[in-house]
Amino acid sequence: MANREAIRELQARLASRLQAAKDEGLSVSWLAIKSGGRSYLLPLAQSGEIFPISSMQPVPYARPWFRGVVNLRGGLYGVVDLATFVSGDAAAPGPLARSVPEAVVVTLNAALNVNCALLVDTLAGMRHAEGFVSARGPSADAPPYFGNCFTDAGGESWQEINLQTLAQFPRFLNITASVT
């Protein structure tokens, strides 16, 4: 119960800071999240709302990374397990196999025209460019939705994910598992 309250408080603080950034024009650039042991940056302009995990309805014959659909504020959203999608792991993870108490879903911005939410392990706050000591472009074999990789002062690497490119990526849009 205490974990749920802590998550709600973090979500409220992040929502407040997001609104303040919009109102004051601060240079905040990314929502920082962690999933599957990796650290990611989601551009704020492409990110939507943050929700605790509610009851997901599984979708039969879907790819392992497509966890199901969920009702968020009266709208149906497909839920993609970000860590499983990025890793390309074909093994079905089972019912929230990586479940952690802090797990949440982050919707894509409505302007991207995809009713989708990303299942992530935890929120890590907001980041801006001044908080990183170095940046490098994506590797040649990186998926097209990967942006720059940033390193913070503590030496941790943060991979930027361009949600607009992800939302148009053919593999992301094709949730149907092949049935033999």
GROMACS .gro file of N, CA, C and O in nm, residues 29-35 38-47 80-87 106 108 112 118-120 138 142-150 158-169 172:
model
  216
   29SER      N    1   1.365   1.832  -2.120
   29SER     CA    2   1.351   1.769  -2.250
   29SER      C    3   1.294   1.628  -2.247
   29SER      O    4   1.230   1.588  -2.341
   30TRP      N    5   1.322   1.550  -2.142
   30TRP     CA    6   1.286   1.409  -2.145
   30TRP      C    7   1.222   1.361  -2.016
   30TRP      O    8   1.255   1.409  -1.908
   31LEU      N    9   1.138   1.261  -2.031
   31LEU     CA   10   1.090   1.182  -1.918
   31LEU      C   11   1.185   1.064  -1.910
   31LEU      O   12   1.202   0.989  -2.007
   32ALA      N   13   1.251   1.047  -1.797
   32ALA     CA   14   1.347   0.938  -1.778
   32ALA      C   15   1.274   0.818  -1.718
   32ALA      O   16   1.201   0.831  -1.621
   33ILE      N   17   1.295   0.702  -1.780
   33ILE     CA   18   1.231   0.579  -1.732
   33ILE      C   19   1.334   0.466  -1.734
   33ILE      O   20   1.437   0.475  -1.799
   34LYS      N   21   1.303   0.360  -1.662
   34LYS     CA   22   1.387   0.241  -1.664
   34LYS      C   23   1.298   0.122  -1.694
   34LYS      O   24   1.186   0.112  -1.645
   35SER      N   25   1.351   0.033  -1.776
   35SER     CA   26   1.275  -0.085  -1.816
   35SER      C   27   1.370  -0.196  -1.857
   35SER      O   28   1.462  -0.173  -1.936
   38ARG      N   29   1.749  -0.131  -1.836
   38ARG     CA   30   1.809  -0.024  -1.916
   38ARG      C   31   1.742   0.108  -1.885
   38ARG      O   32   1.627   0.111  -1.841
   39SER      N   33   1.813   0.216  -1.912
   39SER     CA   34   1.762   0.351  -1.887
   39SER      C   35   1.728   0.417  -2.019
   39SER      O   36   1.808   0.414  -2.113
   40TYR      N   37   1.610   0.478  -2.025
   40TYR     CA   38   1.562   0.540  -2.149
   40TYR      C   39   1.516   0.682  -2.124
   40TYR      O   40   1.474   0.717  -2.013
   41LEU      N   41   1.520   0.762  -2.230
   41LEU     CA   42   1.469   0.899  -2.228
   41LEU      C   43   1.359   0.910  -2.332
   41LEU      O   44   1.380   0.879  -2.450
   42LEU      N   45   1.240   0.953  -2.288
   42LEU     CA   46   1.127   0.973  -2.378
   42LEU      C   47   1.105   1.123  -2.393
   42LEU      O   48   1.086   1.192  -2.292
   43PRO      N   49   1.109   1.176  -2.516
   43PRO     CA   50   1.088   1.320  -2.533
   43PRO      C   51   0.954   1.364  -2.473
   43PRO      O   52   0.851   1.302  -2.498
   44LEU      N   53   0.957   1.470  -2.394
   44LEU     CA   54   0.835   1.516  -2.328
   44LEU      C   55   0.726   1.553  -2.428
   44LEU      O   56   0.610   1.525  -2.406
   45ALA      N   57   0.765   1.614  -2.538
   45ALA     CA   58   0.666   1.656  -2.638
   45ALA      C   59   0.596   1.537  -2.702
   45ALA      O   60   0.487   1.552  -2.758
   46GLN      N   61   0.656   1.419  -2.696
   46GLN     CA   62   0.598   1.300  -2.756
   46GLN      C   63   0.537   1.207  -2.652
   46GLN      O   64   0.472   1.109  -2.688
   47SER      N   65   0.556   1.238  -2.526
   47SER     CA   66   0.503   1.156  -2.417
   47SER      C   67   0.365   1.207  -2.377
   47SER      O   68   0.335   1.324  -2.393
   80VAL      N   69   0.231  -0.193  -2.465
   80VAL     CA   70   0.352  -0.256  -2.516
   80VAL      C   71   0.455  -0.262  -2.404
   80VAL      O   72   0.486  -0.161  -2.341
   81ASP      N   73   0.506  -0.381  -2.378
   81ASP     CA   74   0.613  -0.400  -2.280
   81ASP      C   75   0.741  -0.350  -2.348
   81ASP      O   76   0.796  -0.416  -2.436
   82LEU      N   77   0.787  -0.233  -2.309
   82LEU     CA   78   0.900  -0.168  -2.377
   82LEU      C   79   1.026  -0.254  -2.376
   82LEU      O   80   1.091  -0.270  -2.479
   83ALA      N   81   1.060  -0.312  -2.262
   83ALA     CA   82   1.183  -0.392  -2.253
   83ALA      C   83   1.178  -0.512  -2.347
   83ALA      O   84   1.276  -0.543  -2.415
   84THR      N   85   1.065  -0.581  -2.353
   84THR     CA   86   1.053  -0.698  -2.439
   84THR      C   87   1.054  -0.656  -2.586
   84THR      O   88   1.117  -0.722  -2.669
   85PHE      N   89   0.988  -0.545  -2.619
   85PHE     CA   90   0.987  -0.498  -2.757
   85PHE      C   91   1.127  -0.461  -2.803
   85PHE      O   92   1.173  -0.504  -2.908
   86VAL      N   93   1.198  -0.380  -2.724
   86VAL     CA   94   1.331  -0.334  -2.763
   86VAL      C   95   1.429  -0.451  -2.774
   86VAL      O   96   1.508  -0.457  -2.866
   87SER      N   97   1.419  -0.547  -2.681
   87SER     CA   98   1.513  -0.660  -2.684
   87SER      C   99   1.483  -0.756  -2.799
   87SER      O  100   1.569  -0.834  -2.838
  106VAL      N  101   0.311   0.454  -1.960
  106VAL     CA  102   0.326   0.591  -2.010
  106VAL      C  103   0.262   0.594  -2.148
  106VAL      O  104   0.304   0.519  -2.237
  108LEU      N  105   0.162   0.741  -2.521
  108LEU     CA  106   0.221   0.825  -2.623
  108LEU      C  107   0.132   0.948  -2.638
  108LEU      O  108   0.010   0.939  -2.616
  112LEU      N  109   0.038   1.189  -3.174
  112LEU     CA  110   0.100   1.082  -3.255
  112LEU      C  111  -0.005   0.990  -3.315
  112LEU      O  112   0.029   0.903  -3.396
  118LEU      N  113   0.322   0.253  -2.302
  118LEU     CA  114   0.441   0.171  -2.282
  118LEU      C  115   0.448   0.126  -2.137
  118LEU      O  116   0.440   0.209  -2.045
  119LEU      N  117   0.461  -0.004  -2.116
  119LEU     CA  118   0.480  -0.059  -1.983
  119LEU      C  119   0.628  -0.045  -1.948
  119LEU      O  120   0.715  -0.095  -2.020
  120VAL      N  121   0.656   0.028  -1.839
  120VAL     CA  122   0.794   0.050  -1.795
  120VAL      C  123   0.807   0.009  -1.649
  120VAL      O  124   0.710   0.009  -1.575
  138PRO      N  125   2.331   0.716  -3.239
  138PRO     CA  126   2.300   0.572  -3.232
  138PRO      C  127   2.399   0.491  -3.315
  138PRO      O  128   2.456   0.540  -3.413
  142ALA      N  129   2.152   0.010  -3.465
  142ALA     CA  130   2.043   0.047  -3.374
  142ALA      C  131   1.912   0.058  -3.451
  142ALA      O  132   1.910   0.092  -3.570
  143PRO      N  133   1.801   0.030  -3.386
  143PRO     CA  134   1.672   0.047  -3.452
  143PRO      C  135   1.649   0.194  -3.486
  143PRO      O  136   1.706   0.283  -3.421
  144PRO      N  137   1.568   0.221  -3.586
  144PRO     CA  138   1.550   0.360  -3.631
  144PRO      C  139   1.487   0.453  -3.528
  144PRO      O  140   1.502   0.574  -3.537
  145TYR      N  141   1.421   0.398  -3.428
  145TYR     CA  142   1.359   0.483  -3.327
  145TYR      C  143   1.455   0.521  -3.215
  145TYR      O  144   1.421   0.598  -3.127
  146PHE      N  145   1.577   0.467  -3.215
  146PHE     CA  146   1.677   0.507  -3.117
  146PHE      C  147   1.737   0.640  -3.159
  146PHE      O  148   1.778   0.658  -3.272
  147GLY      N  149   1.744   0.732  -3.063
  147GLY     CA  150   1.811   0.860  -3.084
  147GLY      C  151   1.950   0.853  -3.025
  147GLY      O  152   2.012   0.746  -3.021
  148ASN      N  153   1.995   0.964  -2.975
  148ASN     CA  154   2.128   0.970  -2.913
  148ASN      C  155   2.132   0.891  -2.784
  148ASN      O  156   2.030   0.869  -2.720
  149CYS      N  157   2.252   0.853  -2.747
  149CYS     CA  158   2.275   0.788  -2.619
  149CYS      C  159   2.355   0.887  -2.534
  149CYS      O  160   2.460   0.935  -2.575
  150PHE      N  161   2.301   0.921  -2.418
  150PHE     CA  162   2.360   1.021  -2.330
  150PHE      C  163   2.422   0.952  -2.209
  150PHE      O  164   2.374   0.849  -2.164
  158TRP      N  165   2.193   0.661  -2.098
  158TRP     CA  166   2.050   0.682  -2.119
  158TRP      C  167   2.023   0.684  -2.268
  158TRP      O  168   2.075   0.769  -2.340
  159GLN      N  169   1.944   0.589  -2.315
  159GLN     CA  170   1.911   0.578  -2.457
  159GLN      C  171   1.783   0.657  -2.486
  159GLN      O  172   1.679   0.631  -2.426
  160GLU      N  173   1.793   0.752  -2.577
  160GLU     CA  174   1.675   0.829  -2.618
  160GLU      C  175   1.592   0.745  -2.715
  160GLU      O  176   1.647   0.678  -2.804
  161ILE      N  177   1.460   0.746  -2.698
  161ILE     CA  178   1.370   0.678  -2.789
  161ILE      C  179   1.279   0.783  -2.852
  161ILE      O  180   1.207   0.853  -2.780
  162ASN      N  181   1.283   0.794  -2.982
  162ASN     CA  182   1.196   0.886  -3.054
  162ASN      C  183   1.060   0.819  -3.067
  162ASN      O  184   1.043   0.726  -3.146
  163LEU      N  185   0.963   0.865  -2.989
  163LEU     CA  186   0.832   0.800  -2.987
  163LEU      C  187   0.755   0.820  -3.117
  163LEU      O  188   0.676   0.734  -3.156
  164GLN      N  189   0.779   0.930  -3.186
  164GLN     CA  190   0.712   0.951  -3.314
  164GLN      C  191   0.760   0.848  -3.417
  164GLN      O  192   0.679   0.788  -3.487
  165THR      N  193   0.889   0.823  -3.421
  165THR     CA  194   0.944   0.722  -3.511
  165THR      C  195   0.897   0.584  -3.468
  165THR      O  196   0.860   0.501  -3.553
  166LEU      N  197   0.897   0.557  -3.338
  166LEU     CA  198   0.850   0.428  -3.287
  166LEU      C  199   0.705   0.404  -3.328
  166LEU      O  200   0.669   0.295  -3.370
  167ALA      N  201   0.622   0.506  -3.317
  167ALA     CA  202   0.478   0.493  -3.348
  167ALA      C  203   0.453   0.465  -3.495
  167ALA      O  204   0.345   0.419  -3.532
  168GLN      N  205   0.552   0.488  -3.581
  168GLN     CA  206   0.538   0.463  -3.724
  168GLN      C  207   0.619   0.341  -3.770
  168GLN      O  208   0.614   0.305  -3.887
  169PHE      N  209   0.689   0.279  -3.677
  169PHE     CA  210   0.775   0.166  -3.709
  169PHE      C  211   0.689   0.043  -3.741
  169PHE      O  212   0.602   0.005  -3.661
  172PHE      N  213   0.639  -0.226  -3.476
  172PHE     CA  214   0.562  -0.177  -3.362
  172PHE      C  215   0.413  -0.177  -3.393
  172PHE      O  216   0.330  -0.204  -3.307
   0.00000   0.00000   0.00000
